[in-house]
Coordinates of C-alpha atoms in Angstrom, one line a residue:
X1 CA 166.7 138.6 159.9
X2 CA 168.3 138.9 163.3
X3 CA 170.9 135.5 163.4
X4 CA 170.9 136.4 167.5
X5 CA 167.7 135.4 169.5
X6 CA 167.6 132.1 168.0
X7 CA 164.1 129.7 168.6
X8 CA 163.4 126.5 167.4
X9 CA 159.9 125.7 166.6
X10 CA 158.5 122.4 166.1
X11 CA 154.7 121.7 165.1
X12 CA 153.6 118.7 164.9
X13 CA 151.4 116.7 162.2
X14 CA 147.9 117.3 164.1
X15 CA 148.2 121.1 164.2
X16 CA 148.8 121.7 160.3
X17 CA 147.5 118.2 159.0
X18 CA 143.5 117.6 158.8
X19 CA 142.4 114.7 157.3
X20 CA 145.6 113.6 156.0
X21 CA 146.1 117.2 154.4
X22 CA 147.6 120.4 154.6
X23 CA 145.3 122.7 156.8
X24 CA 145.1 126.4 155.0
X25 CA 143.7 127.8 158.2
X26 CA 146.4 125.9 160.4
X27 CA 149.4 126.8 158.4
X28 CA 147.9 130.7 158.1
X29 CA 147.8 130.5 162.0
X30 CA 151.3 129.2 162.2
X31 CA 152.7 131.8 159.6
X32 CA 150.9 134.6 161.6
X33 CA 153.0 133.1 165.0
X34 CA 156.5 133.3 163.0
X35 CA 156.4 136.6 161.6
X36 CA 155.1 138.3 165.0
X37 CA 158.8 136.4 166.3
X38 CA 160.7 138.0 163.0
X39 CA 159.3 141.4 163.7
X40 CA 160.4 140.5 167.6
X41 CA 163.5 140.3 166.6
X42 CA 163.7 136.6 166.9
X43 CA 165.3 134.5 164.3
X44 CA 163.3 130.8 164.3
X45 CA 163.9 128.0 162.8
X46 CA 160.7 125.7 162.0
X47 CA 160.6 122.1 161.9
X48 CA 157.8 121.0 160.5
X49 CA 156.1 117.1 160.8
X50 CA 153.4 115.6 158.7
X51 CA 154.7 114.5 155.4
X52 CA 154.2 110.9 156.3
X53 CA 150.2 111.6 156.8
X54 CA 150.1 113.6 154.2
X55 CA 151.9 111.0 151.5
X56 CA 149.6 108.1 153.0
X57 CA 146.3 110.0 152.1
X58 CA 147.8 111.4 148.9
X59 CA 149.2 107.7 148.1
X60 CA 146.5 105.5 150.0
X61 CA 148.8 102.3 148.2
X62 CA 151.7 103.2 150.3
X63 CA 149.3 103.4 153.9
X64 CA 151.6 100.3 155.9
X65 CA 153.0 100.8 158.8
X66 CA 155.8 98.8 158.0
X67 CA 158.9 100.8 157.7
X68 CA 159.8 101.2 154.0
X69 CA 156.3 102.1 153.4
X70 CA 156.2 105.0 155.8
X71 CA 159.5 106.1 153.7
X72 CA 157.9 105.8 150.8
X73 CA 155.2 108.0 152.2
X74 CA 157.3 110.5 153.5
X75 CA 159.4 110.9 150.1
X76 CA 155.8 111.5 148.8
X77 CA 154.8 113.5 150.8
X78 CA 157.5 116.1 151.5
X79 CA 156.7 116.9 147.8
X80 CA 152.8 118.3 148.8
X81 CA 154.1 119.3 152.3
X82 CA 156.9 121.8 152.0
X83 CA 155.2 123.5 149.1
X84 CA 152.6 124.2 150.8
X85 CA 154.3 125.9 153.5
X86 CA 156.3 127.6 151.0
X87 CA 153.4 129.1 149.5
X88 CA 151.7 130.7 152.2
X89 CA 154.7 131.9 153.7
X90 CA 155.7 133.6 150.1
X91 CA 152.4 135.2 150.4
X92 CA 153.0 137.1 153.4
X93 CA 156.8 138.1 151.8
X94 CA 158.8 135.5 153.4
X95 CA 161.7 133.1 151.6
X96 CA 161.6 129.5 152.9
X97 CA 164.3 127.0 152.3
X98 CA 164.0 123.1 153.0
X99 CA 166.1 121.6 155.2
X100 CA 166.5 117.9 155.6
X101 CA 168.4 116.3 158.8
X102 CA 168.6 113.3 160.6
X103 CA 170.1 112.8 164.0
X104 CA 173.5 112.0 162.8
X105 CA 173.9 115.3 161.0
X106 CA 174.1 117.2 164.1
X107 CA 176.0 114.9 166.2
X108 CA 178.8 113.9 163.5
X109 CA 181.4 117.3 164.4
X110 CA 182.2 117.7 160.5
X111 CA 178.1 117.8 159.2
X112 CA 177.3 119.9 162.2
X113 CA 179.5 122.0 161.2
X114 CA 178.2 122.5 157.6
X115 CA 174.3 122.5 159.2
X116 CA 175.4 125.4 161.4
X117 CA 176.9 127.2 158.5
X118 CA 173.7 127.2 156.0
X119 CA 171.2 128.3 159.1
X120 CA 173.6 131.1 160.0
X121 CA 173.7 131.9 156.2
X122 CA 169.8 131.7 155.9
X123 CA 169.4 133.9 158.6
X124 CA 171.3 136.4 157.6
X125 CA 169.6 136.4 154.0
X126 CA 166.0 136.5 156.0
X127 CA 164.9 133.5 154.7
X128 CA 163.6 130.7 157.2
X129 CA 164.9 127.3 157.6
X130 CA 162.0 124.8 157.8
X131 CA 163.2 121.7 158.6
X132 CA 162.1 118.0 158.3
X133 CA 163.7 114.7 159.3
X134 CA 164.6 112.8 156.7
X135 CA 162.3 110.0 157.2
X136 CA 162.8 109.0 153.6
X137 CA 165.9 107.5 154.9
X138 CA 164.8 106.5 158.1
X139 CA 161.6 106.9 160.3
X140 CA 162.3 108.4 163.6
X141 CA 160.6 111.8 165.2
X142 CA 160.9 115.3 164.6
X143 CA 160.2 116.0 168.2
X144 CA 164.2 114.3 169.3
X145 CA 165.3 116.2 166.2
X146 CA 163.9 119.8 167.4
X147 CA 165.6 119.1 170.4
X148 CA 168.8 118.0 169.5
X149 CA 169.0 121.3 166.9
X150 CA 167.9 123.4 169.7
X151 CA 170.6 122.4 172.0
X152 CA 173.3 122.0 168.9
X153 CA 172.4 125.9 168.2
X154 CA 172.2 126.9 172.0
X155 CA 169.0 128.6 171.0
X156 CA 167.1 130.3 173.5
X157 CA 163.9 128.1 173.1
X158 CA 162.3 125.2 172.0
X159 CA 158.8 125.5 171.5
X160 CA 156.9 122.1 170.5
X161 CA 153.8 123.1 169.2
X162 CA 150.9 120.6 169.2
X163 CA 147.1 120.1 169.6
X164 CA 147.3 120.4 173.4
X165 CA 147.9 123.1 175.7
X166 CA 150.5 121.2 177.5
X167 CA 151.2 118.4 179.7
X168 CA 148.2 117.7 182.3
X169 CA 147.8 115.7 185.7
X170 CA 145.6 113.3 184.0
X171 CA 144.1 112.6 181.0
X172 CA 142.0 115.7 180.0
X173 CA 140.1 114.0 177.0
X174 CA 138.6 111.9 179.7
X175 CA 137.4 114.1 182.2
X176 CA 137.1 117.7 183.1
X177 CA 139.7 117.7 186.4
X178 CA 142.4 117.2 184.5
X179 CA 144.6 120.3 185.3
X180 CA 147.4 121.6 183.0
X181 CA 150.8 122.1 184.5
X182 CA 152.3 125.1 184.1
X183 CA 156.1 125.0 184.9
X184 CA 158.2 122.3 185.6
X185 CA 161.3 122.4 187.2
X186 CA 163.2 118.8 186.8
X187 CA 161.6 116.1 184.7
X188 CA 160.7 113.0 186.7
X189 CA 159.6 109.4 185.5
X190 CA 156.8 110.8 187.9
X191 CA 156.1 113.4 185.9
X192 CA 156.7 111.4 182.5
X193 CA 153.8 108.9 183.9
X194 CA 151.2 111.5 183.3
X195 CA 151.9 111.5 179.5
X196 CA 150.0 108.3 178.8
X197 CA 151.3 106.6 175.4
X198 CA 148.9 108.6 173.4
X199 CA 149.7 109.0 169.7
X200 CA 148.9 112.4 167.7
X201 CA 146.4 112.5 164.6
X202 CA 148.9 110.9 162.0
X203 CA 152.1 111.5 163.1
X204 CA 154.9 108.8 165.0
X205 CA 155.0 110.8 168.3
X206 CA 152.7 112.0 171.3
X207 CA 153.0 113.6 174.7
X208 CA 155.5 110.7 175.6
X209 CA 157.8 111.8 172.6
X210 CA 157.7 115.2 173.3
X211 CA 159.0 114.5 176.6
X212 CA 161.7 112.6 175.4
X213 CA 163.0 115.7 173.4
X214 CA 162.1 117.7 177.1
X215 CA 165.0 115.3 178.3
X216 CA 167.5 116.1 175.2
X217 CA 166.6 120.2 175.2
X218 CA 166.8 120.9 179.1
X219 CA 169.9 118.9 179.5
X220 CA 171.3 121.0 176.5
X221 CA 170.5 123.9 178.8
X222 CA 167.8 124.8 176.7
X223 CA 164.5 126.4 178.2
X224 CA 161.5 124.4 176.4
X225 CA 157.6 125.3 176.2
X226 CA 154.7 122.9 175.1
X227 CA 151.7 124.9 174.0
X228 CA 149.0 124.6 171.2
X229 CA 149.0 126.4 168.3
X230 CA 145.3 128.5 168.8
X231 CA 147.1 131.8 170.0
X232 CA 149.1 133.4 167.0
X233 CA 151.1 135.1 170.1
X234 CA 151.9 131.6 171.2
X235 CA 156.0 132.3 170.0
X236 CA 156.9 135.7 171.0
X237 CA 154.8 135.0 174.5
X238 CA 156.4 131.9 175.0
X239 CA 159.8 133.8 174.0
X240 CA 158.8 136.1 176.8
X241 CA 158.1 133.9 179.7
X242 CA 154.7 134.7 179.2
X243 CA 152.4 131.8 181.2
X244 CA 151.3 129.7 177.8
X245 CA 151.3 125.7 177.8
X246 CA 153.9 123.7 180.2
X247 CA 157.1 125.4 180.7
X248 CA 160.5 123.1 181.1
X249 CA 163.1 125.2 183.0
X250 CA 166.6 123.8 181.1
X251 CA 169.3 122.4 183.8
X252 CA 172.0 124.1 185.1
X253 CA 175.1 123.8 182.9
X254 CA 178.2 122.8 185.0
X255 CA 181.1 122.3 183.3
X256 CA 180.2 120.8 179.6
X257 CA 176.5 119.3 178.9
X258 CA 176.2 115.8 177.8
X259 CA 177.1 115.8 173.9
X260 CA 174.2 115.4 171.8
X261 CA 175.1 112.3 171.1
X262 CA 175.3 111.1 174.1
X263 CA 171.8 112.5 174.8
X264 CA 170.4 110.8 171.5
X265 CA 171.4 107.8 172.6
X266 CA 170.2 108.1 175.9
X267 CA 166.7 110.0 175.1
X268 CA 166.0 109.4 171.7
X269 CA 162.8 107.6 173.0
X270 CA 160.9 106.5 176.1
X271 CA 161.7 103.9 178.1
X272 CA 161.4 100.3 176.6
X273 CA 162.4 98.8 179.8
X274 CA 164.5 98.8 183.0
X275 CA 167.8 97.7 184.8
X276 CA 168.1 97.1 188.4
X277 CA 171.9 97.8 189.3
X278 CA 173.7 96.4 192.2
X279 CA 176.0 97.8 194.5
X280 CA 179.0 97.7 192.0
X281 CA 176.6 98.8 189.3
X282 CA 175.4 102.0 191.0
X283 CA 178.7 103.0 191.4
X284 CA 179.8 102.2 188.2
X285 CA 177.0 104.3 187.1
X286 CA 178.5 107.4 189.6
X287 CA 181.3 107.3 188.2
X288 CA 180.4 107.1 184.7
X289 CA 181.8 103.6 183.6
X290 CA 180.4 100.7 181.9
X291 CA 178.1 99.0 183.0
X292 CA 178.4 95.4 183.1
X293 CA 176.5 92.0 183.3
X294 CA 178.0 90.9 186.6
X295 CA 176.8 94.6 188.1
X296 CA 173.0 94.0 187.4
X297 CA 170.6 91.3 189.4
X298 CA 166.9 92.0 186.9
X299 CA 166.2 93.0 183.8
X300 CA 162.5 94.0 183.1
X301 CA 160.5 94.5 179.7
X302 CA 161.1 93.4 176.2
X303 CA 163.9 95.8 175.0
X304 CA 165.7 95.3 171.5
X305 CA 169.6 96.0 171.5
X306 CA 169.7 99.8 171.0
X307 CA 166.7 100.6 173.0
X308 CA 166.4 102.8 175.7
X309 CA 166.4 101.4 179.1
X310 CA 166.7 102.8 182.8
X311 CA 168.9 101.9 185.0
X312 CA 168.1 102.0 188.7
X313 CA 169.6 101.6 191.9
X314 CA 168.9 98.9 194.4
X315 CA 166.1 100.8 195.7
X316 CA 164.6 101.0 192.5
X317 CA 165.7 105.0 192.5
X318 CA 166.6 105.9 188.8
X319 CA 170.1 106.4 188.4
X320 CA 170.2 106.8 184.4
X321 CA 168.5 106.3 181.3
X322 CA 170.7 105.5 178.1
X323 CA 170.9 103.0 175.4
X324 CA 171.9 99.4 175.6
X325 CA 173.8 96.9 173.3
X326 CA 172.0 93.8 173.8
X327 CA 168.2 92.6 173.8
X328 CA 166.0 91.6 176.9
X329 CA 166.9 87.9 176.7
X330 CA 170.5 88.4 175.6
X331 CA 171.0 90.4 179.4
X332 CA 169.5 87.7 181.1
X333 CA 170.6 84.9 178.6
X334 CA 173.2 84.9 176.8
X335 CA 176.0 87.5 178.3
X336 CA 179.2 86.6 179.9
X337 CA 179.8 88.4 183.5
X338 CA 182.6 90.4 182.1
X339 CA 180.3 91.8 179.1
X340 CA 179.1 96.2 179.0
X341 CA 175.9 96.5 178.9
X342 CA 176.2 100.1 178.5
X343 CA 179.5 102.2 177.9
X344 CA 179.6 105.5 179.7
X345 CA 178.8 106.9 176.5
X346 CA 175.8 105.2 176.3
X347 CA 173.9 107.0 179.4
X348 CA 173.1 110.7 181.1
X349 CA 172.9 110.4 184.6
X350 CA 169.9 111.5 186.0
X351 CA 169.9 114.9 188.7
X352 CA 174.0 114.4 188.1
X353 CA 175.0 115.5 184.7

């Protein structure tokens, strides 16, 4: 398998999961989409969601949302999930190997530096590197992790697979005038509006979460597609600029991206609330410094310390989006003038970095 031409794939737990099990037809289809990219030239590398859905159905005691029991689920259910991939990619001559990352592993210099190593290797042994977060340690979303691997590799693509053809003007389960969009240039909140809060059939993300890994991929420099999974062209196409689902253009590189931790922390999840900056906050915030309590005048929504916020100007223009250290009341409450909200590690500047 070609190591060049690399292409992150991620599909999410509604287009291989009916039911709360593995789809035969679904998985074929997908199968079909990565060896037309092999024999492209293209070497992929699938993530692949669902084993939370599929470990609640096969272990209805362990169906809680509550943390530890969607752990428990997903320790089960990588067992039924990855076999089954295995399987029907073995029966069209392909060796699959499982993968299992979290966030950390890619942003922590000496593990990215061993995940790097085994995907090269893979590659250059043909076999493909499906990979799963590993939410037996900790429930997050495979969407943020596609991203972050994407940019970590510099691949080429990122294509999120789902049961959608992309990211609409409105809502089009509700109504036929809902139009898809076909290329985006910048990601907006304006644009991240449309997405609704919609979850998928199962899994922990939705249009809003695959936006979230838009943020992480095109900052990385990373060109990202969202398309559904019905055309078994949909990778090489997408590959080729071919018009399928919603096209992210990546941003212009100048100088060196945002390091991927720097965009986990800032993108790892939508927006749990916001930050209007002052004069001094705003440019704090141009000048990438902390930002600190005495630099703010509100604080809106019911954010946790470690959540994502945004942080806007004055005039309510958003400056940033990144992760803060304290909770909602805590910022209004309980912090001294003096205290940083946010380091300048903590944020991407938005239309800046």
């Amino acid at each position: 398998m070609n190591t060049g031409n690399r292409v992150v794939l991620k599909i999410g737990t509604s287009s291989l999961i009916t039911d709360g099990r593995v789809d035969p037809q679904r998985v074929d289809r997908l199968c079909t989409a990565i060896h037309r990219g092999i024999a492209a030239g293209l070497a992929p590398v699938l993530v692949a969601s669902g084993a939370i859905a599929v470990g609640r159905t096969a272990y209805p005691g362990v169906a809680s949302a509550e943390d530890a029991a969607q752990q428990v689920a997903a320790a089960l259910g990588q067992g039924v999930l990855y076999p089954a991939l295995r399987e029907h990619f073995a029966a069209g001559g392909l060796t699959t190997g499982q993968v299992l990352l979290t966030p950390h592993d890619l942003i922590e210099p000496s593990r990215g530096a061993r995940v790097r190593a085994l995907l090269d290797e893979m590659h250059r042994h043909g076999f493909l590197p499906i990979v799963n977060e590993n939410d037996a340690l900790g429930v997050r979303n495979n969407d943020v992790l596609a991203a972050l691997l994407a940019g970590f590799l510099r691949a080429e693509l990122l294509l999120l697979l789902t049961n959608v053809p992309g990211l609409y003007d409105g809502n089009p389960m509700l109504g036929a005038n809902a139009r898809r969009i076909g290329h985006v240039p910048s990601l907006t909140p304006e644009l991240e509006a449309l997405a609704g809060d919609s979850l998928g059939d199962g899994g922990t993300g939705g249009m809003r979460m695959k936006l979230a890994a838009c943020w992480i991929a095109t900052y990385s420099g990373v060109r990202t597609v969202i398309a559904d999974t019905a055309d078994p062209a949909v990778l090489t196409d997408a590959y080729r600029g071919v018009a399928v689902g919603t096209d992210f253009a990546p941003r212009p590189i100048r100088g060196n991206p945002p390091s991927a931790g720097r965009l986990w922390r800032a993108f790892r999840t939508p927006p749990r609330g916001a930050i209007t900056c002052g004069p001094a906050g705003q440019r704090a915030i141009e000048h990438r410094q902390p930002l600190r309590r005495v630099q703010i005048t509100t604080a809106r929504g019911r954010f946790r310390a470690g959540d994502v916020v945004d942080l806007t100007g004055p005039d309510q223009r958003l400056l940033a989006r990144g992760g803060i250290r304290f909770a909602a009341d805590t910022v209004e409450f309980g912090c001294a003038p003096g205290t940083a909200l946010l380091a300048g590690s903590d944020y991407v500047r938005i239309g800046e970095d």
